[in-house]
mmCIF file with all atom_site columns, C-alpha atoms in Angstrom:
data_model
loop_
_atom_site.group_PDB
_atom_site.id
_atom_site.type_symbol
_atom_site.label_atom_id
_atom_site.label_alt_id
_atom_site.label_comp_id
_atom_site.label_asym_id
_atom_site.label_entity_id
_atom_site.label_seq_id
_atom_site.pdbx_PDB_ins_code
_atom_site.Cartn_x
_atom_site.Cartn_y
_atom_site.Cartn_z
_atom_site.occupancy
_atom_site.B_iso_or_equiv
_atom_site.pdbx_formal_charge
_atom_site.auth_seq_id
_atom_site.auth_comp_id
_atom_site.auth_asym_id
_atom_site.auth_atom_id
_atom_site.pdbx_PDB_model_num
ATOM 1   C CA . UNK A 1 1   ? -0.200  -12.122 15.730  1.00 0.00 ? 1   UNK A CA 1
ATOM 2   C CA . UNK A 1 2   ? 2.488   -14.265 14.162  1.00 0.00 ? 2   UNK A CA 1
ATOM 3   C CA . UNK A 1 3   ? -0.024  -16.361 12.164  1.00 0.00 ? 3   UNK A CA 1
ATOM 4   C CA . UNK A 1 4   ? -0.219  -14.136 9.585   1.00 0.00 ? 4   UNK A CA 1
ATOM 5   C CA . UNK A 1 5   ? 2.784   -13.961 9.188   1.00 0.00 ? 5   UNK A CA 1
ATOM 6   C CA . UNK A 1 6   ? 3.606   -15.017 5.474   1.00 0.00 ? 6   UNK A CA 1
ATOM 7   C CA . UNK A 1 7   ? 6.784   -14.276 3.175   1.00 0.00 ? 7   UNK A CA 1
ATOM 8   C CA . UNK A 1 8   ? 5.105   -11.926 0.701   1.00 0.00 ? 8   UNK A CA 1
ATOM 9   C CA . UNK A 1 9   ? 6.050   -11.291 -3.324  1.00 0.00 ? 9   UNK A CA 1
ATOM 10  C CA . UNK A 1 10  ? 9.730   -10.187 -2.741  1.00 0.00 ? 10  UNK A CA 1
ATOM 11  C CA . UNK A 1 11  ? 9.534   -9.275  0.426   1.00 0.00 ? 11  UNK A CA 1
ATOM 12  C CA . UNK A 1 12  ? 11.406  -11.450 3.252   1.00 0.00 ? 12  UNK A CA 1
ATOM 13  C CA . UNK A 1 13  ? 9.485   -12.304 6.210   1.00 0.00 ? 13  UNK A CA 1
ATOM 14  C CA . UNK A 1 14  ? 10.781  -12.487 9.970   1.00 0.00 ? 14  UNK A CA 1
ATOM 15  C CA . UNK A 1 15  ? 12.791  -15.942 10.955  1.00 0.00 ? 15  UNK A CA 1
ATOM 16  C CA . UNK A 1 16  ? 10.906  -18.092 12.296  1.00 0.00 ? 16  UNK A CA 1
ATOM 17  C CA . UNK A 1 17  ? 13.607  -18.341 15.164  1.00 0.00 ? 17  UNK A CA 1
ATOM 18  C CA . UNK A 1 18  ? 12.485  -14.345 15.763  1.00 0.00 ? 18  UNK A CA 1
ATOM 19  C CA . UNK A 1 19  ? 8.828   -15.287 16.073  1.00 0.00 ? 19  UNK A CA 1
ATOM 20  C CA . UNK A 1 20  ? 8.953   -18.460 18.560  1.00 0.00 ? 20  UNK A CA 1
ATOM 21  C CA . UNK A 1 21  ? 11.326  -15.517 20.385  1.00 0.00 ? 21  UNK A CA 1
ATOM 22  C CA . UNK A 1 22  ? 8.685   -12.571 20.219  1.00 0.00 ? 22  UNK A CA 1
ATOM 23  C CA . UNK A 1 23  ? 5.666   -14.618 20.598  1.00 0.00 ? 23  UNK A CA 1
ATOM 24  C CA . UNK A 1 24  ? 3.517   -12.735 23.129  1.00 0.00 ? 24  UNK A CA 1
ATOM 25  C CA . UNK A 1 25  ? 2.314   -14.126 26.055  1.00 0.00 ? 25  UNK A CA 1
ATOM 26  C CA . UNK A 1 26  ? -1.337  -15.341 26.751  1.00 0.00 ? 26  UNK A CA 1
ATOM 27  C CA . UNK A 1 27  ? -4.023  -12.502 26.900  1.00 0.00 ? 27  UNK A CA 1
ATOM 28  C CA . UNK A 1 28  ? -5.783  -12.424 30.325  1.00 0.00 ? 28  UNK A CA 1
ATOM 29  C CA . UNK A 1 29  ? -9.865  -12.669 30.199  1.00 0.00 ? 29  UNK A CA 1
ATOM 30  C CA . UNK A 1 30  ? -10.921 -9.293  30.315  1.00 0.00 ? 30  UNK A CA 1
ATOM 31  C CA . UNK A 1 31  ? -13.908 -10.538 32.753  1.00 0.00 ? 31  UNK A CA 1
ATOM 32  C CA . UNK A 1 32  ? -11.693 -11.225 35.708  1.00 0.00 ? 32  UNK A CA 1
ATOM 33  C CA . UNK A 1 33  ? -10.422 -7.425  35.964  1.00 0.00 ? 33  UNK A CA 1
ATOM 34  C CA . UNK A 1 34  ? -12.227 -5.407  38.416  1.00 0.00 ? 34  UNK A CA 1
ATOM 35  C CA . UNK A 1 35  ? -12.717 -1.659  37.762  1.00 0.00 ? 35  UNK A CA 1
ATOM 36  C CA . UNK A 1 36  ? -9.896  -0.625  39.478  1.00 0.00 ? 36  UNK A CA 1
ATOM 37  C CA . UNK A 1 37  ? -7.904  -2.645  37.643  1.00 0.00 ? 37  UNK A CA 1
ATOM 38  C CA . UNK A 1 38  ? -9.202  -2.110  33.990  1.00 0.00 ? 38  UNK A CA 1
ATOM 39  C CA . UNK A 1 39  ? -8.310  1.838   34.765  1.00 0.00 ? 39  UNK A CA 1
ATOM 40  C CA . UNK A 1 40  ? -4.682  0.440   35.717  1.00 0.00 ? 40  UNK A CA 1
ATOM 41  C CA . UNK A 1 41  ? -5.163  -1.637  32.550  1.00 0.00 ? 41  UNK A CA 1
ATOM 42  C CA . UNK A 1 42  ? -6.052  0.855   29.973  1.00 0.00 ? 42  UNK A CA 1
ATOM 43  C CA . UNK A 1 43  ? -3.250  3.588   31.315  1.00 0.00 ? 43  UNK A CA 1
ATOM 44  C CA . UNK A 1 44  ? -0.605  0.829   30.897  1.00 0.00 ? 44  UNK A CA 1
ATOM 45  C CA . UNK A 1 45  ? -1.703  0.018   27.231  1.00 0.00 ? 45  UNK A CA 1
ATOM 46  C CA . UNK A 1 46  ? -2.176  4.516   26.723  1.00 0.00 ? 46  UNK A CA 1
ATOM 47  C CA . UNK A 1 47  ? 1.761   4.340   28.464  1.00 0.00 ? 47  UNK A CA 1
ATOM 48  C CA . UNK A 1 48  ? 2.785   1.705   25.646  1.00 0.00 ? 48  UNK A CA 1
ATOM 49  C CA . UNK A 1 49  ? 1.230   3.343   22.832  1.00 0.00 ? 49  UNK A CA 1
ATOM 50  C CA . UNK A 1 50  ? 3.113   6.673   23.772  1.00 0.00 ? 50  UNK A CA 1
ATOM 51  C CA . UNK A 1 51  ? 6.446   4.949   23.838  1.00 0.00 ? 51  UNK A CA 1
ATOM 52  C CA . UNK A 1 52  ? 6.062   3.359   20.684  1.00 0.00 ? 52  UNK A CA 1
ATOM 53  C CA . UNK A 1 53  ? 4.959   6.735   19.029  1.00 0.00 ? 53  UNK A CA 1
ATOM 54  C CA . UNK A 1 54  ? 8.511   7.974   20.522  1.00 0.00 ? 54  UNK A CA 1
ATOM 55  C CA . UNK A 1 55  ? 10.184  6.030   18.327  1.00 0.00 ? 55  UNK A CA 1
ATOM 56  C CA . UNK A 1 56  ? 7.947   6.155   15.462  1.00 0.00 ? 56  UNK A CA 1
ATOM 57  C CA . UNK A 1 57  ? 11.149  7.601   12.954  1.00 0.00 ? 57  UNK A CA 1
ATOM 58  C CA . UNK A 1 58  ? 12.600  4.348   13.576  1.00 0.00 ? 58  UNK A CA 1
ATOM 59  C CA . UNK A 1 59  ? 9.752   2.030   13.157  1.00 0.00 ? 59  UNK A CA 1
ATOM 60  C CA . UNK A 1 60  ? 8.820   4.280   9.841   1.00 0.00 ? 60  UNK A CA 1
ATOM 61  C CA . UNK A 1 61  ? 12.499  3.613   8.472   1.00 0.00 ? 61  UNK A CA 1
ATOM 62  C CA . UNK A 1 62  ? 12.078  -0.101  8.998   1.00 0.00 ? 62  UNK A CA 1
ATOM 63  C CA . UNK A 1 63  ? 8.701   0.157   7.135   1.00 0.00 ? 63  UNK A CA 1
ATOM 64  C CA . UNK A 1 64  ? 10.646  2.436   4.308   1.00 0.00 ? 64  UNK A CA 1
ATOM 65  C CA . UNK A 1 65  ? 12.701  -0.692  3.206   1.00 0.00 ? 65  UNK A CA 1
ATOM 66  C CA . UNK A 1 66  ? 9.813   -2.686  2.601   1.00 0.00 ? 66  UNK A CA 1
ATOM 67  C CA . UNK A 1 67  ? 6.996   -0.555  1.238   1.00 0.00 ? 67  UNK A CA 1
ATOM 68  C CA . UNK A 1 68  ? 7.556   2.222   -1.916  1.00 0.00 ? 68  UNK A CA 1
ATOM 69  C CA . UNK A 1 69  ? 7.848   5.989   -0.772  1.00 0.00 ? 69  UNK A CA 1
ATOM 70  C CA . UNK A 1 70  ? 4.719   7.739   0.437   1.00 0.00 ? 70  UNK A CA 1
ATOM 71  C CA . UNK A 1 71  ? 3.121   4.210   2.052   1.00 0.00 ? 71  UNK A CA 1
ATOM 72  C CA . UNK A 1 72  ? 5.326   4.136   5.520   1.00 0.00 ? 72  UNK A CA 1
ATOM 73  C CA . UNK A 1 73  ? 2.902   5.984   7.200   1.00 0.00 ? 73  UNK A CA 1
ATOM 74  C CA . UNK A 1 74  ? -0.291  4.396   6.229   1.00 0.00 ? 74  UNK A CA 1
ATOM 75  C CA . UNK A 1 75  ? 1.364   1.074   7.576   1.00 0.00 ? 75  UNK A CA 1
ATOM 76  C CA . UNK A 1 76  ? 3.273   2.554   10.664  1.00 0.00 ? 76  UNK A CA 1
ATOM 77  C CA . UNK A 1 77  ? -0.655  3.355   11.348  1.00 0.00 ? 77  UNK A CA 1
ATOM 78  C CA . UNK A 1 78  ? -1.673  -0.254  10.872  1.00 0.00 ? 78  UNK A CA 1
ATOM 79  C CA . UNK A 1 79  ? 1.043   -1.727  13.029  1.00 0.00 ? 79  UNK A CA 1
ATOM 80  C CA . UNK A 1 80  ? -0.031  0.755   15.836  1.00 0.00 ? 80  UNK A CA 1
ATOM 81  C CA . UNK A 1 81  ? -3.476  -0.108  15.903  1.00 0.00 ? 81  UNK A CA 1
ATOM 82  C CA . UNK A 1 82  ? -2.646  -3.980  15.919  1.00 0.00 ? 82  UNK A CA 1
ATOM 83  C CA . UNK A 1 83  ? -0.908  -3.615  18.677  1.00 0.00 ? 83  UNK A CA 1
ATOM 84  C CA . UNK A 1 84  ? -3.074  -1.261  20.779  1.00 0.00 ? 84  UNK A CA 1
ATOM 85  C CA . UNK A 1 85  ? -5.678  -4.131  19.813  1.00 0.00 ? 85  UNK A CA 1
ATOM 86  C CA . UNK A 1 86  ? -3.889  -6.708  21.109  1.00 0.00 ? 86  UNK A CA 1
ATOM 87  C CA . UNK A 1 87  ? -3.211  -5.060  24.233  1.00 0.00 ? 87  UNK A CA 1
ATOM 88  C CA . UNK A 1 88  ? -6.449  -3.964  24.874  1.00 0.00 ? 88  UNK A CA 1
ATOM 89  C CA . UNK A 1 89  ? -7.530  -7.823  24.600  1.00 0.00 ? 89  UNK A CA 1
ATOM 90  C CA . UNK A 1 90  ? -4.923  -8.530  27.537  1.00 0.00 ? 90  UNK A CA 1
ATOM 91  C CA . UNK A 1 91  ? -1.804  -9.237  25.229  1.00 0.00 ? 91  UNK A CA 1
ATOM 92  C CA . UNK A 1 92  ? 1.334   -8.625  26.963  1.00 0.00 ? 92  UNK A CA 1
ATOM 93  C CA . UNK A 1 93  ? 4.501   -8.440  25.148  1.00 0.00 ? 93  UNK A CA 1
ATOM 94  C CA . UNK A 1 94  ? 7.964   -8.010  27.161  1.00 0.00 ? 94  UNK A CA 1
ATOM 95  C CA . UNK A 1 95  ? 9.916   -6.438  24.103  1.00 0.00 ? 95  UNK A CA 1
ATOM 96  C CA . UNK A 1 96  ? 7.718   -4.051  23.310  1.00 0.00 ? 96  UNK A CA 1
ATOM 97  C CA . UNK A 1 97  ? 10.404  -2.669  20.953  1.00 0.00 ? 97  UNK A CA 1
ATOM 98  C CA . UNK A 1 98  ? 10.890  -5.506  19.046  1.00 0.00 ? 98  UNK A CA 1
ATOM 99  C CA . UNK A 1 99  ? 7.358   -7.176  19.375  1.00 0.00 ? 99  UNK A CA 1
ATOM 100 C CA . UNK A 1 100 ? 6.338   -3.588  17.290  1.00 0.00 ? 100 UNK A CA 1
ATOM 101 C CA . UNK A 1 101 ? 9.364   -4.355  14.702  1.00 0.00 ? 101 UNK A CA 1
ATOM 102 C CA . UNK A 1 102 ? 7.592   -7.113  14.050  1.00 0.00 ? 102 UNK A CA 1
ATOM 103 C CA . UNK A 1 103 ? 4.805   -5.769  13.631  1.00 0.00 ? 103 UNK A CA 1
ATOM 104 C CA . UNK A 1 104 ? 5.216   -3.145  11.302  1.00 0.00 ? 104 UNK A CA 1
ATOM 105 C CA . UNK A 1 105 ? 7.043   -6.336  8.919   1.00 0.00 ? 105 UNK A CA 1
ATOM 106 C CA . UNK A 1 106 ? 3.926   -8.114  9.310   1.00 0.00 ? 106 UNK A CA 1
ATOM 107 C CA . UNK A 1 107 ? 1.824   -4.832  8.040   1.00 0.00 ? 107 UNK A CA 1
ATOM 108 C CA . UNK A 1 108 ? 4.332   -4.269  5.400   1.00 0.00 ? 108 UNK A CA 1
ATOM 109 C CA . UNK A 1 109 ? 3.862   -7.184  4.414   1.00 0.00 ? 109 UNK A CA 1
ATOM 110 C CA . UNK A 1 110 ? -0.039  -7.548  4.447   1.00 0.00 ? 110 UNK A CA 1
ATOM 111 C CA . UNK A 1 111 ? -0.373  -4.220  2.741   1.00 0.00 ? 111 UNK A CA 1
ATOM 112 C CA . UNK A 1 112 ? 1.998   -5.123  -0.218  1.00 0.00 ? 112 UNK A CA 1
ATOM 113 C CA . UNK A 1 113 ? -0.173  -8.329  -0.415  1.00 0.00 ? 113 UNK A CA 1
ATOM 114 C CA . UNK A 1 114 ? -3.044  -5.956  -0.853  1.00 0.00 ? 114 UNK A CA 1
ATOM 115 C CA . UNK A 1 115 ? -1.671  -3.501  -3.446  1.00 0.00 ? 115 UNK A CA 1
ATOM 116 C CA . UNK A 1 116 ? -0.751  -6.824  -5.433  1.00 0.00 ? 116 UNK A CA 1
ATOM 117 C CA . UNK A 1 117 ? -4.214  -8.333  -5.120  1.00 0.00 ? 117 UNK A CA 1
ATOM 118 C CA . UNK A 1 118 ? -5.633  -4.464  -5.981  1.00 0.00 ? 118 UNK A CA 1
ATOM 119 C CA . UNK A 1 119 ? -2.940  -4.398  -9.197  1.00 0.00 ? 119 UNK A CA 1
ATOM 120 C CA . UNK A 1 120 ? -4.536  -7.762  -10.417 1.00 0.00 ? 120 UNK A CA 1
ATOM 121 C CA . UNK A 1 121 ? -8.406  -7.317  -9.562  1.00 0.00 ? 121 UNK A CA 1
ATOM 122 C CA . UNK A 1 122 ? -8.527  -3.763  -11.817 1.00 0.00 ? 122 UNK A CA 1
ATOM 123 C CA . UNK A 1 123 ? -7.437  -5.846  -14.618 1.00 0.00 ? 123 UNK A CA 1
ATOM 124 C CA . UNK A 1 124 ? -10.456 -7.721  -14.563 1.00 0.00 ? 124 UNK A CA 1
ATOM 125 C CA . UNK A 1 125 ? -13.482 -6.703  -16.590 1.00 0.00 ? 125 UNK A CA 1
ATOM 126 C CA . UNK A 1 126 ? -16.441 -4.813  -13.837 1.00 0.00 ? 126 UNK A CA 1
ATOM 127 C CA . UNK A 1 127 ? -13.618 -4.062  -11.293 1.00 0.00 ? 127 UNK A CA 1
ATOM 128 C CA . UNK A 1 128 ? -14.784 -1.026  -9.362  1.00 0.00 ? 128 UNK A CA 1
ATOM 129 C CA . UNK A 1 129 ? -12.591 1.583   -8.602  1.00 0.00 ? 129 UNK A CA 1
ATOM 130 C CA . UNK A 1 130 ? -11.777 2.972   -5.185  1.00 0.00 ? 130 UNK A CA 1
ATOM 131 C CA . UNK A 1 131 ? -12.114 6.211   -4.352  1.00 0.00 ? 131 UNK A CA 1
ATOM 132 C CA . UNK A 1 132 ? -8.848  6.683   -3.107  1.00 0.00 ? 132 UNK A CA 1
ATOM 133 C CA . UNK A 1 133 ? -7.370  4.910   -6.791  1.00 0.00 ? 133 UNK A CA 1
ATOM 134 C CA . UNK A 1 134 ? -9.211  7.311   -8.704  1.00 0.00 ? 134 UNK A CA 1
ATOM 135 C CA . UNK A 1 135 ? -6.364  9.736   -8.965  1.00 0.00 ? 135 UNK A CA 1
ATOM 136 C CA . UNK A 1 136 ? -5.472  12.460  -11.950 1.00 0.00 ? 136 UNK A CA 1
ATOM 137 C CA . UNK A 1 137 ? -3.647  10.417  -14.601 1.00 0.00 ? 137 UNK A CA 1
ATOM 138 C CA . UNK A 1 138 ? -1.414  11.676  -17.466 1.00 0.00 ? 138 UNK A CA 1
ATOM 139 C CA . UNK A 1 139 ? -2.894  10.458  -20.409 1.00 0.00 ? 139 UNK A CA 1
ATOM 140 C CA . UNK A 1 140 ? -1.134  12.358  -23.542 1.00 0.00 ? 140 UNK A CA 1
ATOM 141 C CA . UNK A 1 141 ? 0.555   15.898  -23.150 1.00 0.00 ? 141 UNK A CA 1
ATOM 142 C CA . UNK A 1 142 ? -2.465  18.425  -22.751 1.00 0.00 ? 142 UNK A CA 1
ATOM 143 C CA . UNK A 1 143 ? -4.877  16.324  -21.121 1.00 0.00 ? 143 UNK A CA 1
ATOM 144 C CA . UNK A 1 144 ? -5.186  14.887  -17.661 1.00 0.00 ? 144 UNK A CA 1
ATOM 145 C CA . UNK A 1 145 ? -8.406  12.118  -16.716 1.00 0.00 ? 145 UNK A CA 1
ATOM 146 C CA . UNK A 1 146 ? -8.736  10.133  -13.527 1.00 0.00 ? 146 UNK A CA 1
ATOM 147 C CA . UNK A 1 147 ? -7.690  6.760   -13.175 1.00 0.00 ? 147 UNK A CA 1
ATOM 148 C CA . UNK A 1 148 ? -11.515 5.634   -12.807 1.00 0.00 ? 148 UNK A CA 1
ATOM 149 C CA . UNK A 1 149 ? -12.319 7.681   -16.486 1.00 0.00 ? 149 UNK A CA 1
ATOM 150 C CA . UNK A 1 150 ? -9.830  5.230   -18.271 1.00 0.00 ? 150 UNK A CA 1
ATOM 151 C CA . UNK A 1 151 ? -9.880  2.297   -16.024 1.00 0.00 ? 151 UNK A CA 1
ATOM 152 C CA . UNK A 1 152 ? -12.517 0.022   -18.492 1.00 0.00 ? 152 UNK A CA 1
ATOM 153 C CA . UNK A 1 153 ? -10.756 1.362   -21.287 1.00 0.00 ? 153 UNK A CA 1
ATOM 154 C CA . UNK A 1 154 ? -7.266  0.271   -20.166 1.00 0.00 ? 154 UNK A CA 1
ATOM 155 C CA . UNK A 1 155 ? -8.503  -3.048  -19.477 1.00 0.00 ? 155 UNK A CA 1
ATOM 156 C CA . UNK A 1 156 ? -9.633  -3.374  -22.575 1.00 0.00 ? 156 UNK A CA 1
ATOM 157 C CA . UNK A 1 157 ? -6.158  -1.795  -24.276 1.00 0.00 ? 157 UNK A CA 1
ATOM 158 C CA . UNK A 1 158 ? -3.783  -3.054  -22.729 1.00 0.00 ? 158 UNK A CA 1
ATOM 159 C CA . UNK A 1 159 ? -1.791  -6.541  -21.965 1.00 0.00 ? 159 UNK A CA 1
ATOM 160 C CA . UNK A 1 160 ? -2.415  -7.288  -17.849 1.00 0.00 ? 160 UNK A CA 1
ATOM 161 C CA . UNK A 1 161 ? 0.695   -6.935  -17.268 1.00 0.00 ? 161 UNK A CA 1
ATOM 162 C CA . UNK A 1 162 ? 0.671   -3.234  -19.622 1.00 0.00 ? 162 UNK A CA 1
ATOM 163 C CA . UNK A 1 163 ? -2.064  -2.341  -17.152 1.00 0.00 ? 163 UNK A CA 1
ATOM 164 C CA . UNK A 1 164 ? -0.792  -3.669  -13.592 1.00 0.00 ? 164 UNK A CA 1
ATOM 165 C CA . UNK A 1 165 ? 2.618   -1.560  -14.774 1.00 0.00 ? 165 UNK A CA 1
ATOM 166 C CA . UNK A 1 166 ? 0.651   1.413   -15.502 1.00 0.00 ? 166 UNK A CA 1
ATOM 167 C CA . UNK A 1 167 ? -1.785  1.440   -12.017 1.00 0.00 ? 167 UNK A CA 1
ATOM 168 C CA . UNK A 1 168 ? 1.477   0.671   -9.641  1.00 0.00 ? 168 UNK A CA 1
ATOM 169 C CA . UNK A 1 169 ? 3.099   3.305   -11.146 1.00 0.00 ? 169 UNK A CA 1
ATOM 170 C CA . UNK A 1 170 ? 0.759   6.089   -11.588 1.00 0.00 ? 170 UNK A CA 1
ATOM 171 C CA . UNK A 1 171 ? -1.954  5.476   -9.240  1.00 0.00 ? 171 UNK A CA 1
ATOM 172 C CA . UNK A 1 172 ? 0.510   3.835   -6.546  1.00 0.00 ? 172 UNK A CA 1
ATOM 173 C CA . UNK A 1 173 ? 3.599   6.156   -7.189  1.00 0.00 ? 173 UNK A CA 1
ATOM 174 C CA . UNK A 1 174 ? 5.626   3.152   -7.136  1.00 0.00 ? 174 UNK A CA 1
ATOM 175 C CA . UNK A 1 175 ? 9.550   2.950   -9.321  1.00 0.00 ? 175 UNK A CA 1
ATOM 176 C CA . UNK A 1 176 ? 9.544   0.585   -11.943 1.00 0.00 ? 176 UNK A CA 1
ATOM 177 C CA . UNK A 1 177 ? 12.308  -1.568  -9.797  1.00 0.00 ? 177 UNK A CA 1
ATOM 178 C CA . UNK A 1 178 ? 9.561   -1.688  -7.015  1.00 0.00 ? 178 UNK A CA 1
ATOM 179 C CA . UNK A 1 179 ? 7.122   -2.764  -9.264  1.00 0.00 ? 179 UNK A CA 1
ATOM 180 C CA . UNK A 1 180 ? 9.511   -5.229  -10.980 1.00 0.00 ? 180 UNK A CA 1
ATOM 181 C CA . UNK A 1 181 ? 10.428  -6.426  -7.449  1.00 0.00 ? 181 UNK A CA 1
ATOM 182 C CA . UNK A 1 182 ? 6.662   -7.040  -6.324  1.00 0.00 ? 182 UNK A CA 1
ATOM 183 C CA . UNK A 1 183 ? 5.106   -8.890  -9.890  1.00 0.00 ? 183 UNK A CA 1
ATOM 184 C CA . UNK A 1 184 ? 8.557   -10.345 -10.732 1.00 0.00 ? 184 UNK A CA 1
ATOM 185 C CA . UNK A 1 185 ? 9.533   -9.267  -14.060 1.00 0.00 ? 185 UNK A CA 1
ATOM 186 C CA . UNK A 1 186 ? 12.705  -7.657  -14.475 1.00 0.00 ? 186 UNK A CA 1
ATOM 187 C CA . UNK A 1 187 ? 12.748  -3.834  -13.760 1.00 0.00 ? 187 UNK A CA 1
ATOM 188 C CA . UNK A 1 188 ? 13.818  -3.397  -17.821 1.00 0.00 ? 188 UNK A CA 1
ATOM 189 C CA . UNK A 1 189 ? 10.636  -5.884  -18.684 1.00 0.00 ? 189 UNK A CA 1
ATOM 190 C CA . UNK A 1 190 ? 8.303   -3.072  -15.998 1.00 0.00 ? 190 UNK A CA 1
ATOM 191 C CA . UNK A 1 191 ? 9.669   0.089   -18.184 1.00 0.00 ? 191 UNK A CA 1
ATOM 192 C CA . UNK A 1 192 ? 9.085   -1.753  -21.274 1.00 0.00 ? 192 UNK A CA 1
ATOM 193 C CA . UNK A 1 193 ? 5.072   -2.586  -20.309 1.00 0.00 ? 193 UNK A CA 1
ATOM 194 C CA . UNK A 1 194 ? 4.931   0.893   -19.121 1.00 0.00 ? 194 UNK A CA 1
ATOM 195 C CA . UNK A 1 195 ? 6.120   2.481   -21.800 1.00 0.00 ? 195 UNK A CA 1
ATOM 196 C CA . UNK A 1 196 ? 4.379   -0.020  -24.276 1.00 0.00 ? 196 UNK A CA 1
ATOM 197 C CA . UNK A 1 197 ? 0.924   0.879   -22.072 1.00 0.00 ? 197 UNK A CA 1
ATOM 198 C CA . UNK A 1 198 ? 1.802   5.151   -22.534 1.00 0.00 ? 198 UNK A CA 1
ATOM 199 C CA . UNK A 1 199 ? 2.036   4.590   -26.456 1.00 0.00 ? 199 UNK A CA 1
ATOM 200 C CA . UNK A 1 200 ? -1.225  3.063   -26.076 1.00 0.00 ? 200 UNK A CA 1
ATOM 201 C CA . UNK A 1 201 ? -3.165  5.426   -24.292 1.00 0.00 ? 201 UNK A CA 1
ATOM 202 C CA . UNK A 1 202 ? -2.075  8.458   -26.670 1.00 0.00 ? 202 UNK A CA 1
ATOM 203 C CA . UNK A 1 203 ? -3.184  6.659   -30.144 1.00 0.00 ? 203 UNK A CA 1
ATOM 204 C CA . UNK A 1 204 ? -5.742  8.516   -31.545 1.00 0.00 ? 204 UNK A CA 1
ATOM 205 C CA . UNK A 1 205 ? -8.199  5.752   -31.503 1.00 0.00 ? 205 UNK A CA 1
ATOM 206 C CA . UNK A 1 206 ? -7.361  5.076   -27.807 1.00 0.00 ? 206 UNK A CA 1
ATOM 207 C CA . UNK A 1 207 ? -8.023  8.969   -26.940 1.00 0.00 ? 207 UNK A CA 1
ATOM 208 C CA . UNK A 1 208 ? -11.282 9.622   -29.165 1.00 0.00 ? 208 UNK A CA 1
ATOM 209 C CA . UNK A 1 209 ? -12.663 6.636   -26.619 1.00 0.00 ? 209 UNK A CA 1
ATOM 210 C CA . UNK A 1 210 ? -11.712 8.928   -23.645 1.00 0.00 ? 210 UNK A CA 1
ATOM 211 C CA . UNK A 1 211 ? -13.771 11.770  -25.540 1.00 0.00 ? 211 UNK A CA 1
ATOM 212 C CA . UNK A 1 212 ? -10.792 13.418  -25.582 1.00 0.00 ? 212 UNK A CA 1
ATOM 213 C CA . UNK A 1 213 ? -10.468 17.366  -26.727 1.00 0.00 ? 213 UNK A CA 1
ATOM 214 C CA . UNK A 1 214 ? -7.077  18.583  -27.191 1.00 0.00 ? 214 UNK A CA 1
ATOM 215 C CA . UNK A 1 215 ? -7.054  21.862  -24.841 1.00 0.00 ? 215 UNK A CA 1
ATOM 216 C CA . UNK A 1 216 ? -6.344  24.684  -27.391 1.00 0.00 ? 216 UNK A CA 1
ATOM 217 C CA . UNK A 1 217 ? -4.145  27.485  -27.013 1.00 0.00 ? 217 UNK A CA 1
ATOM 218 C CA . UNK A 1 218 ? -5.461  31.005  -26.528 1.00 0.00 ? 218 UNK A CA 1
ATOM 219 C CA . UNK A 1 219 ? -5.113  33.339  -29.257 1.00 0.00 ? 219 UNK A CA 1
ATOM 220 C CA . UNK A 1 220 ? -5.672  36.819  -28.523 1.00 0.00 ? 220 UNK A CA 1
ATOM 221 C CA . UNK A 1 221 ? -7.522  38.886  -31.576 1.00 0.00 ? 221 UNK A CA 1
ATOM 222 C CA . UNK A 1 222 ? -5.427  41.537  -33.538 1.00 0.00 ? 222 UNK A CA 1
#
């Protein structure tokens, strides 16, 4: 597990001191349990999962320093099932507590990697958008579009770093500090793109290419 281990965009990775420490022991070959001892096997890895899931506030509030609000518990998930895979394959780990710290840093860490690679693949021309991206966007004051409406459009608008702004923002709910923190400008230079990239979107030449139609208020006859 500690192979992956990387020191992601603004994020600090373990010590390496911590990982020689934590580094679990060798998995034994699932081929040389008997029956009766795979049953033994499998309750002791159910009996490990269930502990960590006792303390999952505390493994989530670890996460919460390292990931934006609303993505702890799509990586407490991740960390859970890498460990519950490892186990099954035989791992044993004798700080369980601390092996799963480490684990939820190294899923932080992978899935900030992945929102960075996401952030810089949509600004490509022919980027599909996941489902999961394609999420209600404000794009001028009476009109709301999905993410995947506007997404060829933007990439065509707007500066890559205009558009990376505007998707870690408003599809990934991510602060302007956070977003400074994980592409490296300053949080000022993040407010700036995104603000540049809203002025953008609500020219009337940008709109009309939206086939935008200004909702219109209801009069009632006299």
């Amino acid at each position: 597990m500690t192979e992956s281990v990387q020191n992601p965009v603004g994020f600090p990775a373990p010590k390496q001191r911590a990982l020689r420490e934590l580094r679990p022991a060798p998995a034994i070959p699932k081929s040389s349990l008997s029956p009766e001892e795979q049953l033994v096997e499998d309750q002791f890895v159910d009996d490990q999962i269930s502990e960590v899931h006792r303390h999952a506030r505390l493994y989530k509030n670890s996460i919460s320093r390292l990931v934006p609000d609303g993505h702890s518990e799509d990586v407490y998930q991740d960390a859970v099932l890498r460990l519950t895979s490892f186990l099954r394959k035989g791992g044993q780990v004798d700080k369980l507590r601390a092996f799963m710290q480490l684990l939820c840093k190294h899923a932080a860490a992978d899935h900030m990697r992945g929102i960075l690679s996401r952030a810089e693949i949509l600004t490509e021309n022919g980027s599909v958008v996941f489902e999961q991206e394609n999420v209600q966007v404000l794009v001028d004051l009476d009109v709301e579009l999905k993410y995947g409406d506007i997404h060829q459009v933007l990439v065509e608008e707007l500066t890559e770093l205009e558009h990376r702004a505007y998707y870690l923002t408003v599809v990934q709910k991510m602060t302007s500090k956070e977003v400074g923190k994980l592409l490296g400008p300053s949080h000022d230079s993040i407010r700036h793109a995104l603000s540049r990239a809203t002025a953008k979107l609500r020219e009337p030449r940008v709109l009309r290419r939206f086939d935008y139609r200004p909702r219109r208020p209801n009069h009632q006859e006299s």
